[in-house]
Coordinates of C-alpha atoms in Angstrom, one line a residue:
M9 CA -100.6 210.4 -38.2
E10 CA -102.9 213.5 -40.0
P11 CA -101.4 214.3 -43.1
T12 CA -99.7 217.6 -43.0
R13 CA -102.2 220.0 -44.8
R14 CA -100.7 223.1 -47.0
T15 CA -101.7 227.2 -46.3
Y16 CA -103.7 227.3 -49.7
Q17 CA -103.1 230.5 -50.9
S18 CA -104.6 232.7 -54.5
T19 CA -102.1 233.9 -57.6
E20 CA -102.9 236.5 -56.1
Q21 CA -101.3 236.4 -53.0
R22 CA -98.7 234.6 -53.9
Q23 CA -97.8 236.4 -56.8
S24 CA -97.4 240.0 -54.4
E25 CA -96.1 237.4 -52.6
T26 CA -92.5 236.9 -54.8
V27 CA -93.2 240.5 -56.4
E28 CA -92.2 241.1 -52.9
A29 CA -89.8 238.3 -53.0
V30 CA -87.7 239.7 -55.4
V31 CA -87.0 243.8 -53.9
H32 CA -85.3 241.9 -50.6
L33 CA -82.7 239.6 -52.6
C34 CA -82.9 242.3 -55.0
A35 CA -81.2 244.2 -51.8
E36 CA -78.4 240.8 -51.0
Q37 CA -77.4 240.5 -55.2
D38 CA -77.3 241.4 -58.5
P39 CA -81.3 241.4 -59.7
S40 CA -79.2 240.8 -62.7
T41 CA -77.9 237.4 -62.0
L42 CA -81.4 236.1 -59.7
T43 CA -82.7 233.1 -61.4
T44 CA -85.8 232.0 -61.1
T45 CA -84.7 228.2 -59.6
R46 CA -83.5 231.0 -56.6
I47 CA -86.7 232.9 -55.9
A48 CA -88.9 229.8 -56.5
S49 CA -87.0 228.9 -53.2
E50 CA -87.4 232.4 -51.4
V51 CA -91.3 232.2 -51.5
G52 CA -91.4 227.9 -50.7
L53 CA -92.6 227.6 -55.0
S54 CA -90.7 224.8 -56.9
Q55 CA -89.9 226.6 -59.9
G56 CA -92.7 224.9 -62.4
A57 CA -94.8 226.0 -59.1
L58 CA -93.8 229.7 -59.3
F59 CA -95.0 229.4 -63.5
K60 CA -98.4 229.0 -62.9
H61 CA -97.9 232.4 -61.4
F62 CA -95.5 234.6 -63.6
P63 CA -96.5 233.2 -68.1
N64 CA -92.2 233.6 -68.2
K65 CA -89.7 236.0 -66.2
N66 CA -90.5 239.2 -67.7
S67 CA -93.5 238.9 -66.6
L68 CA -92.4 238.4 -63.4
W69 CA -90.3 241.2 -64.2
E70 CA -93.0 243.5 -65.7
S71 CA -95.9 242.4 -62.4
V72 CA -91.8 243.3 -59.7
A73 CA -92.0 246.9 -61.7
V74 CA -96.0 247.3 -61.2
W75 CA -95.5 247.1 -57.5
V76 CA -92.8 249.1 -56.9
S77 CA -94.2 251.6 -58.9
E78 CA -97.4 251.8 -57.0
Q79 CA -95.7 252.1 -53.5
L80 CA -93.4 254.5 -54.3
T81 CA -95.3 257.2 -56.5
Q82 CA -98.8 256.3 -54.0
R83 CA -96.3 256.6 -50.6
V84 CA -94.0 259.5 -51.3
F85 CA -96.8 261.6 -52.8
S86 CA -100.5 260.2 -50.5
V87 CA -97.5 262.6 -47.9
A88 CA -97.0 264.9 -49.8
D89 CA -100.3 266.1 -50.0
Q90 CA -100.5 266.5 -46.2
H91 CA -99.1 269.8 -47.1
D92 CA -101.2 272.5 -48.4
H93 CA -96.9 274.5 -48.2
A94 CA -95.5 273.9 -51.4
D95 CA -91.4 273.6 -50.1
Q96 CA -92.6 271.9 -47.1
A97 CA -94.3 269.3 -49.2
L98 CA -91.6 268.5 -51.8
E99 CA -89.5 269.0 -48.7
A100 CA -92.2 265.4 -47.2
M101 CA -91.6 263.6 -50.5
F102 CA -87.8 264.5 -50.8
L103 CA -88.3 262.6 -47.0
A104 CA -90.0 260.3 -47.0
H105 CA -89.1 258.8 -50.8
I106 CA -85.4 258.6 -48.2
G107 CA -87.3 256.0 -46.3
F108 CA -88.8 254.1 -48.5
I109 CA -85.5 253.3 -50.0
A110 CA -84.3 252.8 -46.5
R111 CA -86.9 250.1 -46.1
H112 CA -86.0 249.0 -49.4
P113 CA -82.4 249.0 -50.4
G114 CA -83.2 246.2 -53.3
I115 CA -85.8 248.5 -55.4
P116 CA -82.7 251.0 -56.5
R117 CA -80.8 248.6 -57.9
L118 CA -83.5 247.4 -59.4
M119 CA -84.5 250.0 -61.3
L120 CA -80.7 251.0 -62.0
G121 CA -80.6 247.3 -63.2
E122 CA -83.8 247.7 -66.4
L123 CA -82.8 250.9 -66.7
Q124 CA -79.5 249.8 -68.7
K125 CA -81.2 246.5 -70.1
P126 CA -81.2 246.7 -73.5
G127 CA -84.8 247.3 -76.1
N128 CA -88.2 248.7 -74.2
G129 CA -89.4 246.0 -72.0
A130 CA -92.4 246.4 -70.0
A131 CA -90.5 247.0 -67.1
K132 CA -88.3 248.5 -68.7
R133 CA -91.5 251.1 -69.7
I134 CA -92.8 251.2 -66.6
V135 CA -90.4 252.9 -64.9
R136 CA -89.3 255.5 -66.8
E137 CA -92.3 256.2 -66.9
T138 CA -92.5 256.4 -63.5
L139 CA -89.5 258.2 -62.8
A140 CA -91.2 260.6 -65.3
N141 CA -94.4 261.9 -63.4
Y142 CA -92.2 262.3 -60.2
R143 CA -90.1 264.8 -62.5
Q144 CA -93.7 266.0 -63.8
K145 CA -95.2 265.9 -59.8
V146 CA -91.8 267.6 -58.3
I147 CA -92.6 270.7 -61.3
S148 CA -96.4 270.8 -60.4
L149 CA -94.8 271.3 -56.9
L150 CA -92.3 273.9 -57.8
N151 CA -95.1 275.7 -59.3
L152 CA -97.2 275.9 -56.2
G153 CA -94.9 277.9 -54.4
I154 CA -94.6 279.6 -56.9
D155 CA -97.6 280.4 -57.0
Q156 CA -98.4 280.8 -53.0
Q157 CA -95.4 283.1 -52.4
R158 CA -92.8 280.6 -51.2
I159 CA -90.4 279.8 -53.9
T160 CA -88.4 282.5 -56.6
A161 CA -90.2 283.5 -59.3
T162 CA -86.9 283.7 -60.7
I163 CA -86.2 279.3 -60.2
D164 CA -86.0 277.6 -62.8
T165 CA -88.6 274.1 -62.9
E166 CA -87.6 272.4 -64.7
A167 CA -83.9 272.6 -63.6
A168 CA -84.4 272.8 -60.6
A169 CA -86.2 269.0 -60.4
V170 CA -83.6 267.8 -62.6
L171 CA -81.8 268.4 -59.4
Y172 CA -84.6 267.7 -56.9
L173 CA -84.4 264.1 -58.6
G174 CA -80.0 264.2 -58.5
A175 CA -80.1 264.6 -55.1
I176 CA -82.2 261.2 -54.5
Q177 CA -80.0 260.0 -56.7
G178 CA -77.6 260.4 -55.5
L179 CA -77.7 260.3 -51.8
V180 CA -78.9 256.5 -53.3
V181 CA -75.5 255.9 -54.7
Q182 CA -73.5 257.2 -51.6
G183 CA -75.1 255.0 -49.6
M184 CA -75.1 251.7 -52.0
I185 CA -71.6 252.7 -52.0
G186 CA -70.5 252.8 -48.4
G187 CA -72.9 249.7 -47.4
D188 CA -75.2 251.8 -45.2
I189 CA -78.1 252.9 -46.7
R190 CA -80.5 253.3 -44.6
S191 CA -78.3 256.2 -43.5
L192 CA -79.1 257.9 -45.7
E193 CA -82.7 259.1 -43.6
Q194 CA -79.8 260.4 -41.1
A195 CA -77.8 262.3 -44.6
A196 CA -81.4 263.5 -46.1
P197 CA -82.6 266.8 -43.9
R198 CA -78.5 268.8 -44.6
I199 CA -78.9 267.1 -48.0
F200 CA -82.4 268.8 -48.5
R201 CA -81.8 272.2 -47.0
L202 CA -79.3 272.4 -49.7
F203 CA -81.7 272.1 -52.4
S204 CA -84.4 274.7 -51.0
A205 CA -81.5 277.5 -50.8
S206 CA -82.6 277.6 -54.4
F207 CA -85.9 278.5 -53.6
Q208 CA -85.1 281.7 -53.0
E209 CA -84.2 284.8 -55.5
I210 CA -80.0 285.6 -56.1
P211 CA -78.8 288.5 -54.8
D212 CA -77.1 290.2 -57.9
A213 CA -73.3 291.3 -58.1
P214 CA -71.9 294.3 -56.2
Q215 CA -71.2 296.3 -59.2
T216 CA -67.3 297.3 -59.2

């Protein structure tokens, strides 16, 4: 009888596989209750073997936060960069973000969980930096839209960026409450249309 051959995977492959497993598991349970034993079982490792690839649990969560940040910004920002007009780029980015969350429903739980943790750990800092960079991307596109005369110059870009991110976060929370994250993609175009109404100058109310 031939001995069973184990498929060799590099540390990088194991780390990548583990990170994606954590993202998947976060869709099924509260990230704060996720144990290294459960994670190791998901990827077919012993707990001891898991810690050969990650020194500790904090290191694992940091790697997960890096993966989320890179995947989100690369996929969403690259979609925006395909459009010459800023208003179209903002819409494409909005829809791509919702689509990304629909395919990875564990990510909102993970990010919210990190932001709620006390202290300022590495994973929490990465999530904060990701949101700050995202907000700056939205502001940059709004300013470009003003230069292109496709967005009114009277728009408050800071407030509009907050509203843009708030619309995404609100949609996600509604999906989490309703237990149907995947349905968000159907609602996203209608929500963006409401947001984009702010691109046009609001006429002054007639004087009485």
